[in-house]
Short mmCIF file of C-alpha atoms in Angstrom, two decimals:
data_model
loop_
_atom_site.label_atom_id
_atom_site.label_comp_id
_atom_site.label_asym_id
_atom_site.label_seq_id
_atom_site.Cartn_x
_atom_site.Cartn_y
_atom_site.Cartn_z
CA MET A 1 -70.65 -64.15 25.21
CA LYS A 2 -70.97 -61.24 27.60
CA GLN A 3 -70.14 -63.58 30.51
CA ARG A 4 -66.80 -64.38 28.94
CA TYR A 5 -65.82 -60.71 28.65
CA ILE A 6 -66.86 -60.10 32.27
CA ALA A 7 -64.80 -63.09 33.40
CA LEU A 8 -61.70 -61.69 31.67
CA ASP A 9 -62.24 -58.25 33.21
CA ALA A 10 -62.70 -59.86 36.63
CA LEU A 11 -59.50 -61.88 36.22
CA ARG A 12 -57.67 -58.73 35.16
CA GLY A 13 -59.06 -56.85 38.16
CA LEU A 14 -58.09 -59.65 40.56
CA THR A 15 -54.55 -59.64 39.17
CA LEU A 16 -54.30 -55.86 39.41
CA ALA A 17 -55.59 -55.90 42.99
CA LEU A 18 -52.94 -58.44 44.00
CA MET A 19 -50.28 -56.39 42.22
CA ILE A 20 -51.22 -53.24 44.18
CA VAL A 21 -51.18 -55.09 47.51
CA VAL A 22 -47.84 -56.73 46.71
CA ASN A 23 -46.16 -53.50 45.54
CA THR A 24 -47.32 -51.11 48.28
CA PRO A 25 -46.55 -52.65 51.69
CA GLY A 26 -45.95 -50.28 54.55
CA SER A 27 -42.50 -51.79 55.03
CA TRP A 28 -40.65 -54.40 52.99
CA ALA A 29 -39.17 -55.63 56.26
CA HIS A 30 -42.66 -56.67 57.44
CA VAL A 31 -44.46 -58.64 54.72
CA TYR A 32 -46.32 -61.95 54.97
CA GLY A 33 -44.51 -64.73 53.10
CA PRO A 34 -47.12 -65.36 50.37
CA LEU A 35 -46.95 -61.65 49.41
CA LEU A 36 -43.24 -61.93 48.61
CA HIS A 37 -41.71 -63.34 45.42
CA ALA A 38 -39.89 -66.64 45.68
CA ASP A 39 -36.25 -65.91 46.41
CA TRP A 40 -35.09 -67.88 43.35
CA MET A 41 -36.44 -71.37 42.54
CA GLY A 42 -40.07 -72.24 43.27
CA TRP A 43 -43.04 -69.89 43.39
CA THR A 44 -45.52 -68.06 45.59
CA PHE A 45 -48.93 -66.56 44.76
CA THR A 46 -47.17 -63.24 44.22
CA ASP A 47 -45.25 -64.79 41.33
CA LEU A 48 -48.55 -65.28 39.48
CA VAL A 49 -49.22 -61.56 39.05
CA PHE A 50 -47.02 -60.81 36.05
CA PRO A 51 -47.72 -63.99 34.05
CA PHE A 52 -51.44 -63.55 34.65
CA PHE A 53 -51.14 -60.02 33.24
CA LEU A 54 -49.39 -61.34 30.14
CA PHE A 55 -51.96 -64.14 29.79
CA ILE A 56 -54.72 -61.50 29.83
CA VAL A 57 -52.76 -59.35 27.35
CA GLY A 58 -52.92 -62.36 25.04
CA ALA A 59 -56.66 -62.77 25.55
CA SER A 60 -57.18 -59.06 24.86
CA LEU A 61 -54.99 -59.38 21.76
CA TYR A 62 -57.43 -61.93 20.36
CA PHE A 63 -60.39 -59.57 20.71
CA SER A 64 -58.49 -56.55 19.36
CA GLN A 65 -57.17 -58.63 16.46
CA LYS A 66 -60.71 -59.55 15.48
CA GLY A 67 -61.49 -55.82 15.42
CA MET A 68 -58.53 -55.16 13.12
CA ALA A 69 -59.51 -57.84 10.61
CA SER A 70 -60.80 -55.22 8.15
CA LEU A 71 -57.46 -53.36 8.12
CA THR A 72 -54.70 -54.03 5.63
CA ARG A 73 -51.72 -55.98 6.92
CA ALA A 74 -49.60 -52.82 6.74
CA ASP A 75 -52.09 -50.93 8.93
CA GLN A 76 -52.20 -53.82 11.39
CA LEU A 77 -48.41 -53.80 11.65
CA ARG A 78 -48.37 -50.04 12.22
CA LYS A 79 -50.87 -50.36 15.09
CA ILE A 80 -48.94 -53.24 16.67
CA ILE A 81 -45.56 -51.51 16.45
CA ARG A 82 -47.00 -48.21 17.71
CA ARG A 83 -48.59 -49.81 20.77
CA SER A 84 -45.52 -51.89 21.52
CA LEU A 85 -43.20 -48.86 21.35
CA LEU A 86 -45.54 -46.72 23.47
CA LEU A 87 -45.55 -49.36 26.22
CA ILE A 88 -41.75 -49.60 26.14
CA VAL A 89 -41.28 -45.82 26.24
CA LEU A 90 -43.84 -45.46 29.04
CA GLY A 91 -42.05 -48.16 31.02
CA VAL A 92 -38.69 -46.42 30.69
CA LEU A 93 -40.24 -43.08 31.72
CA LEU A 94 -41.74 -44.68 34.83
CA GLU A 95 -38.33 -46.09 35.75
CA TYR A 96 -36.84 -42.61 35.27
CA TYR A 97 -39.51 -40.80 37.35
CA PRO A 98 -39.08 -38.49 39.29
CA PHE A 99 -36.30 -37.67 36.80
CA ILE A 100 -33.54 -37.26 39.36
CA VAL A 101 -31.67 -40.50 38.61
CA SER A 102 -28.58 -40.25 36.44
CA LEU A 103 -29.24 -41.55 32.93
CA HIS A 104 -26.09 -43.62 33.36
CA GLU A 105 -27.85 -45.54 36.17
CA LEU A 106 -31.34 -45.69 34.66
CA ARG A 107 -32.81 -49.19 34.70
CA LEU A 108 -33.81 -50.03 31.13
CA PRO A 109 -35.68 -53.35 31.42
CA GLY A 110 -38.97 -53.34 33.32
CA VAL A 111 -42.55 -54.56 33.53
CA LEU A 112 -44.12 -52.39 30.83
CA GLN A 113 -41.07 -52.85 28.64
CA ARG A 114 -41.56 -56.62 28.79
CA ILE A 115 -45.29 -56.29 28.14
CA GLY A 116 -44.56 -54.09 25.12
CA LEU A 117 -42.02 -56.51 23.65
CA ALA A 118 -44.02 -59.67 24.41
CA PHE A 119 -47.20 -58.13 23.02
CA GLY A 120 -45.41 -56.93 19.89
CA VAL A 121 -43.78 -60.27 19.08
CA ALA A 122 -46.95 -62.26 19.88
CA ALA A 123 -49.08 -59.92 17.77
CA LEU A 124 -46.69 -60.27 14.82
CA LEU A 125 -46.87 -64.05 15.11
CA VAL A 126 -50.67 -63.85 15.18
CA VAL A 127 -50.65 -61.73 12.00
CA PHE A 128 -48.21 -63.89 10.04
CA VAL A 129 -48.82 -67.41 11.38
CA PRO A 130 -52.18 -69.21 10.97
CA ALA A 131 -54.05 -69.65 14.26
CA ARG A 132 -53.96 -73.45 14.02
CA PHE A 133 -50.20 -73.28 14.62
CA ASN A 134 -50.43 -71.31 17.90
CA LEU A 135 -49.66 -74.33 20.07
CA VAL A 136 -46.76 -75.23 17.79
CA CYS A 137 -45.39 -71.69 18.24
CA ILE A 138 -45.70 -71.97 22.02
CA GLY A 139 -43.85 -75.29 22.00
CA ALA A 140 -41.13 -73.97 19.69
CA ILE A 141 -40.58 -70.87 21.83
CA LEU A 142 -40.26 -72.87 25.04
CA ALA A 143 -38.03 -75.54 23.50
CA SER A 144 -35.70 -72.99 21.89
CA TYR A 145 -35.44 -71.01 25.12
CA GLN A 146 -34.64 -74.12 27.13
CA VAL A 147 -31.84 -74.97 24.69
CA LEU A 148 -30.47 -71.43 25.03
CA LEU A 149 -30.47 -71.71 28.82
CA TRP A 150 -28.50 -74.95 28.56
CA LEU A 151 -25.73 -73.11 26.70
CA SER A 152 -24.54 -71.85 30.08
CA HIS A 153 -22.57 -74.28 32.24
CA GLU A 154 -24.78 -73.23 35.20
CA PRO A 155 -28.14 -72.54 33.50
CA TYR A 156 -30.12 -71.89 36.69
CA SER A 157 -27.54 -70.07 38.82
CA LEU A 158 -28.02 -66.39 39.66
CA GLU A 159 -24.56 -65.34 38.57
CA HIS A 160 -23.88 -67.47 35.49
CA ASN A 161 -27.25 -67.88 33.75
CA LEU A 162 -27.41 -66.82 30.10
CA VAL A 163 -30.18 -64.27 30.75
CA ARG A 164 -27.83 -62.22 32.91
CA GLN A 165 -24.94 -62.56 30.45
CA VAL A 166 -27.07 -61.27 27.56
CA ASP A 167 -28.33 -58.31 29.61
CA LEU A 168 -24.81 -57.37 30.69
CA TRP A 169 -23.73 -57.41 27.05
CA VAL A 170 -26.76 -55.47 25.72
CA PHE A 171 -27.48 -52.98 28.54
CA GLY A 172 -24.41 -52.93 30.75
CA GLU A 173 -24.30 -53.48 34.50
CA SER A 174 -25.42 -49.97 35.51
CA HIS A 175 -28.74 -50.25 33.63
CA LEU A 176 -29.92 -53.44 35.35
CA TRP A 177 -31.79 -54.10 38.59
CA ALA A 178 -29.44 -55.16 41.38
CA GLY A 179 -31.83 -56.17 44.15
CA LYS A 180 -30.21 -59.58 44.64
CA GLY A 181 -26.76 -58.16 45.33
CA LEU A 182 -25.49 -58.17 41.76
CA ALA A 183 -26.67 -56.92 38.38
CA PHE A 184 -29.45 -59.28 37.33
CA ASP A 185 -32.79 -58.16 35.92
CA PRO A 186 -35.90 -60.34 36.36
CA GLU A 187 -37.35 -58.61 33.27
CA GLY A 188 -34.29 -59.41 31.15
CA LEU A 189 -34.19 -59.32 27.37
CA LEU A 190 -33.63 -63.03 26.72
CA SER A 191 -36.22 -64.13 29.30
CA THR A 192 -38.79 -61.98 27.48
CA TRP A 193 -38.77 -64.58 24.70
CA PRO A 194 -40.63 -67.26 26.74
CA SER A 195 -43.03 -64.59 28.02
CA VAL A 196 -44.27 -64.41 24.41
CA ALA A 197 -45.50 -67.98 24.95
CA THR A 198 -47.50 -66.76 27.97
CA VAL A 199 -49.18 -64.14 25.77
CA LEU A 200 -49.93 -66.73 23.09
CA ALA A 201 -51.44 -69.04 25.74
CA GLY A 202 -53.87 -66.26 26.65
CA PHE A 203 -54.62 -65.66 22.97
CA GLU A 204 -55.36 -69.34 22.39
CA THR A 205 -57.60 -69.48 25.47
CA ALA A 206 -59.63 -66.49 24.25
CA ARG A 207 -59.90 -68.06 20.79
CA TRP A 208 -61.33 -71.17 22.40
CA LEU A 209 -63.75 -69.09 24.48
CA ARG A 210 -65.10 -67.61 21.24
CA SER A 211 -65.53 -71.05 19.66
CA GLY A 212 -69.29 -71.10 20.27
CA ARG A 213 -69.26 -74.05 22.67
CA GLN A 214 -71.70 -73.97 25.57
CA LEU A 215 -70.43 -72.23 28.68
CA ARG A 216 -70.57 -75.43 30.74
CA TYR A 217 -68.22 -77.21 28.34
CA LEU A 218 -65.92 -74.21 28.24
CA GLN A 219 -65.59 -74.34 32.02
CA PHE A 220 -64.87 -78.06 32.00
CA GLY A 221 -62.37 -77.52 29.21
CA LEU A 222 -60.54 -74.77 31.06
CA TRP A 223 -60.38 -76.84 34.25
CA GLY A 224 -59.11 -79.77 32.22
CA ALA A 225 -56.54 -77.77 30.27
CA GLY A 226 -55.22 -76.23 33.46
CA GLY A 227 -54.97 -79.64 35.11
CA VAL A 228 -53.14 -81.22 32.19
CA VAL A 229 -50.60 -78.40 32.03
CA LEU A 230 -49.98 -78.51 35.78
CA LEU A 231 -49.57 -82.29 35.78
CA MET A 232 -47.18 -82.02 32.83
CA THR A 233 -45.09 -79.43 34.67
CA TYR A 234 -44.66 -81.53 37.78
CA ALA A 235 -44.44 -84.90 36.01
CA LEU A 236 -41.52 -83.65 33.93
CA ALA A 237 -39.94 -82.03 37.02
CA LEU A 238 -39.39 -78.82 35.08
CA PRO A 239 -37.52 -76.10 37.03
CA ILE A 240 -39.85 -73.28 38.09
CA ASN A 241 -38.14 -69.90 38.23
CA LYS A 242 -39.94 -66.60 37.66
CA SER A 243 -36.76 -64.53 37.33
CA LEU A 244 -35.60 -66.71 34.42
CA TRP A 245 -39.18 -67.27 33.17
CA THR A 246 -38.39 -70.94 32.69
CA PRO A 247 -40.61 -73.17 30.50
CA GLY A 248 -41.82 -74.86 33.69
CA PHE A 249 -42.90 -71.47 35.04
CA VAL A 250 -44.74 -70.70 31.78
CA LEU A 251 -46.66 -73.99 31.90
CA LEU A 252 -47.45 -73.70 35.61
CA THR A 253 -48.80 -70.16 35.38
CA ALA A 254 -50.75 -70.83 32.17
CA GLY A 255 -52.44 -73.78 33.86
CA LEU A 256 -53.29 -71.74 36.95
CA ALA A 257 -54.57 -68.89 34.75
CA CYS A 258 -56.92 -71.33 32.98
CA TRP A 259 -58.19 -72.57 36.34
CA THR A 260 -58.74 -69.04 37.62
CA LEU A 261 -60.56 -68.00 34.46
CA ALA A 262 -62.79 -71.08 34.75
CA LEU A 263 -63.56 -70.06 38.33
CA MET A 264 -64.49 -66.54 37.15
CA LEU A 265 -66.83 -68.01 34.54
CA LEU A 266 -68.42 -70.20 37.21
CA MET A 267 -68.83 -67.32 39.69
CA GLU A 268 -70.62 -65.24 37.08
CA GLN A 269 -73.55 -67.69 37.17
CA TRP A 270 -74.14 -67.26 40.93
CA ARG A 271 -75.73 -64.16 42.39
CA LEU A 272 -73.17 -63.98 45.19
CA GLY A 273 -70.32 -64.72 42.78
CA ALA A 274 -71.45 -61.97 40.42
CA ALA A 275 -71.61 -59.53 43.34
CA ILE A 276 -68.05 -60.44 44.35
CA GLN A 277 -66.86 -60.02 40.77
CA ARG A 278 -68.39 -56.57 40.28
CA PRO A 279 -65.64 -54.54 42.03
CA LEU A 280 -62.99 -56.64 40.28
CA VAL A 281 -64.54 -55.86 36.90
CA SER A 282 -64.41 -52.12 37.65
CA LEU A 283 -60.74 -52.38 38.57
CA GLY A 284 -59.96 -54.46 35.49
CA GLN A 285 -61.40 -52.05 32.94
CA ASN A 286 -58.59 -49.48 33.21
CA PRO A 287 -55.57 -51.63 34.08
CA LEU A 288 -52.82 -49.58 32.44
CA PHE A 289 -54.02 -46.29 33.93
CA ILE A 290 -54.35 -47.77 37.44
CA TYR A 291 -50.93 -49.42 37.18
CA VAL A 292 -49.26 -46.16 36.11
CA LEU A 293 -51.16 -44.17 38.73
CA SER A 294 -50.14 -46.55 41.54
CA TRP A 295 -46.50 -46.35 40.45
CA LEU A 296 -46.46 -42.53 40.26
CA TRP A 297 -48.44 -42.12 43.48
CA VAL A 298 -46.16 -44.28 45.61
CA ARG A 299 -42.97 -42.83 44.18
CA SER A 300 -44.28 -39.29 44.59
CA TYR A 301 -45.04 -39.36 48.28
CA GLN A 302 -41.79 -41.14 49.02
CA LEU A 303 -40.18 -37.84 47.96
CA PHE A 304 -41.72 -35.67 50.69
CA PRO A 305 -39.46 -35.50 53.80
CA THR A 306 -40.93 -35.66 57.30
CA GLN A 307 -39.53 -36.08 60.80
CA GLU A 308 -39.92 -39.88 60.49
CA GLY A 309 -38.15 -39.96 57.12
CA THR A 310 -40.66 -39.66 54.26
CA LEU A 311 -44.39 -39.10 53.99
CA TYR A 312 -44.72 -42.79 53.05
CA GLU A 313 -43.02 -43.86 56.28
CA THR A 314 -45.04 -41.38 58.33
CA LEU A 315 -48.34 -42.73 57.00
CA PHE A 316 -47.24 -46.30 57.64
CA GLY A 317 -46.36 -45.25 61.18
CA VAL A 318 -50.03 -44.47 61.81
CA PHE A 319 -50.90 -48.13 61.12
CA ALA A 320 -47.84 -49.43 62.98
CA HIS A 321 -48.99 -47.70 66.18
CA VAL A 322 -52.16 -49.80 66.39
CA LEU A 323 -51.29 -53.08 64.63
CA GLU A 324 -48.44 -55.55 64.75
CA PRO A 325 -45.85 -54.85 61.99
CA LYS A 326 -46.92 -57.34 59.30
CA ALA A 327 -50.63 -56.63 59.81
CA ALA A 328 -49.91 -52.87 59.69
CA SER A 329 -47.92 -53.29 56.48
CA LEU A 330 -50.77 -55.25 54.86
CA ALA A 331 -53.42 -52.77 56.07
CA PHE A 332 -51.39 -49.94 54.55
CA ALA A 333 -51.32 -51.76 51.20
CA LEU A 334 -55.07 -52.49 51.38
CA CYS A 335 -55.74 -48.78 51.88
CA HIS A 336 -53.84 -48.09 48.66
CA LEU A 337 -56.00 -50.68 46.95
CA ALA A 338 -59.20 -49.10 48.30
CA VAL A 339 -58.29 -45.62 47.05
CA LEU A 340 -57.24 -46.88 43.61
CA TRP A 341 -60.41 -48.97 43.38
CA LEU A 342 -62.54 -45.88 44.06
CA ILE A 343 -60.81 -44.12 41.16
CA ALA A 344 -61.28 -47.16 38.90
CA ALA A 345 -64.96 -47.48 39.90
CA TYR A 346 -65.57 -43.81 39.09
CA LEU A 347 -64.00 -44.20 35.66
CA ALA A 348 -65.99 -47.37 34.98
CA ARG A 349 -69.24 -45.71 36.05
CA ARG A 350 -68.54 -42.80 33.69
CA GLN A 351 -67.60 -45.25 30.92
CA ILE A 352 -64.10 -43.75 30.70
CA PHE A 353 -61.57 -46.26 29.40
CA ILE A 354 -57.98 -45.06 29.05
CA LYS A 355 -55.94 -47.06 26.55
CA LEU A 356 -52.89 -46.67 24.36
#
């Protein structure tokens, strides 16, 4: 059983490491292609970061739910709602930091906001719906979302998709991300609904891991489940779009998450594999704290002016003097990862786990 917990921590650490590298390049103008999100349709390895996080949130939900079994339903609901709201509030505060943006222009959707909502809805389903209906819930969520997308005459266009229309109505244009040239948020309200299915997929995987089957069969099962889901995605030619969190994207990333978790379980049985996993486990034991720290850190030293522009740009310039631009940008991001890993390793060694 311990191996299965270590594998989840290692998967969480791997995902967090990729997130740090993706989010902290020296220059966004000089980034290797696989470390960029797909422009619209399709996917890159970078597009796996967020769904893997949500998949792991679902797996963690299973273990925390087992720990809450002795609580009354009312107490369980209070804990779920409290944690969900704290994540949402923390996400909004991070968007607001360093508190110099006008509230009229504050982006309201975001990564932690989506995690909070998806966790909350998934946890409520887990409390009120018997576990044997988890796969039915996943199917119903994806089918209902696909039908909603089809209500738009251009369901997969950037400008006319229903996700954008709902966000404009709920939040208004000034509170949405506009990185694609118009107000469209990749963490939109409507597209959070299918992300609940990603959380439930992680929950169901963890439930299967706790089923008591031998580890060898669990590995084969995870490889098989991942393969079936991937084949289904491509056989049905489902559109894959992270920004809209399409059902095809949910199935693709759930299948790849199963494969990656199976690989982590396999690595744990090899001496070399276990050694490789160890730093990932340290990083994965305080994911929320490291995520918040990386966000605050990068935003903070972008505030300090220097002759080159900002302290961030000055530090990147040190790398750019000795490496070609893309290599320098990646090296800069890897240095961020190294520093944050040292902090995570210290916390893990001291058995300090910071949670909401």
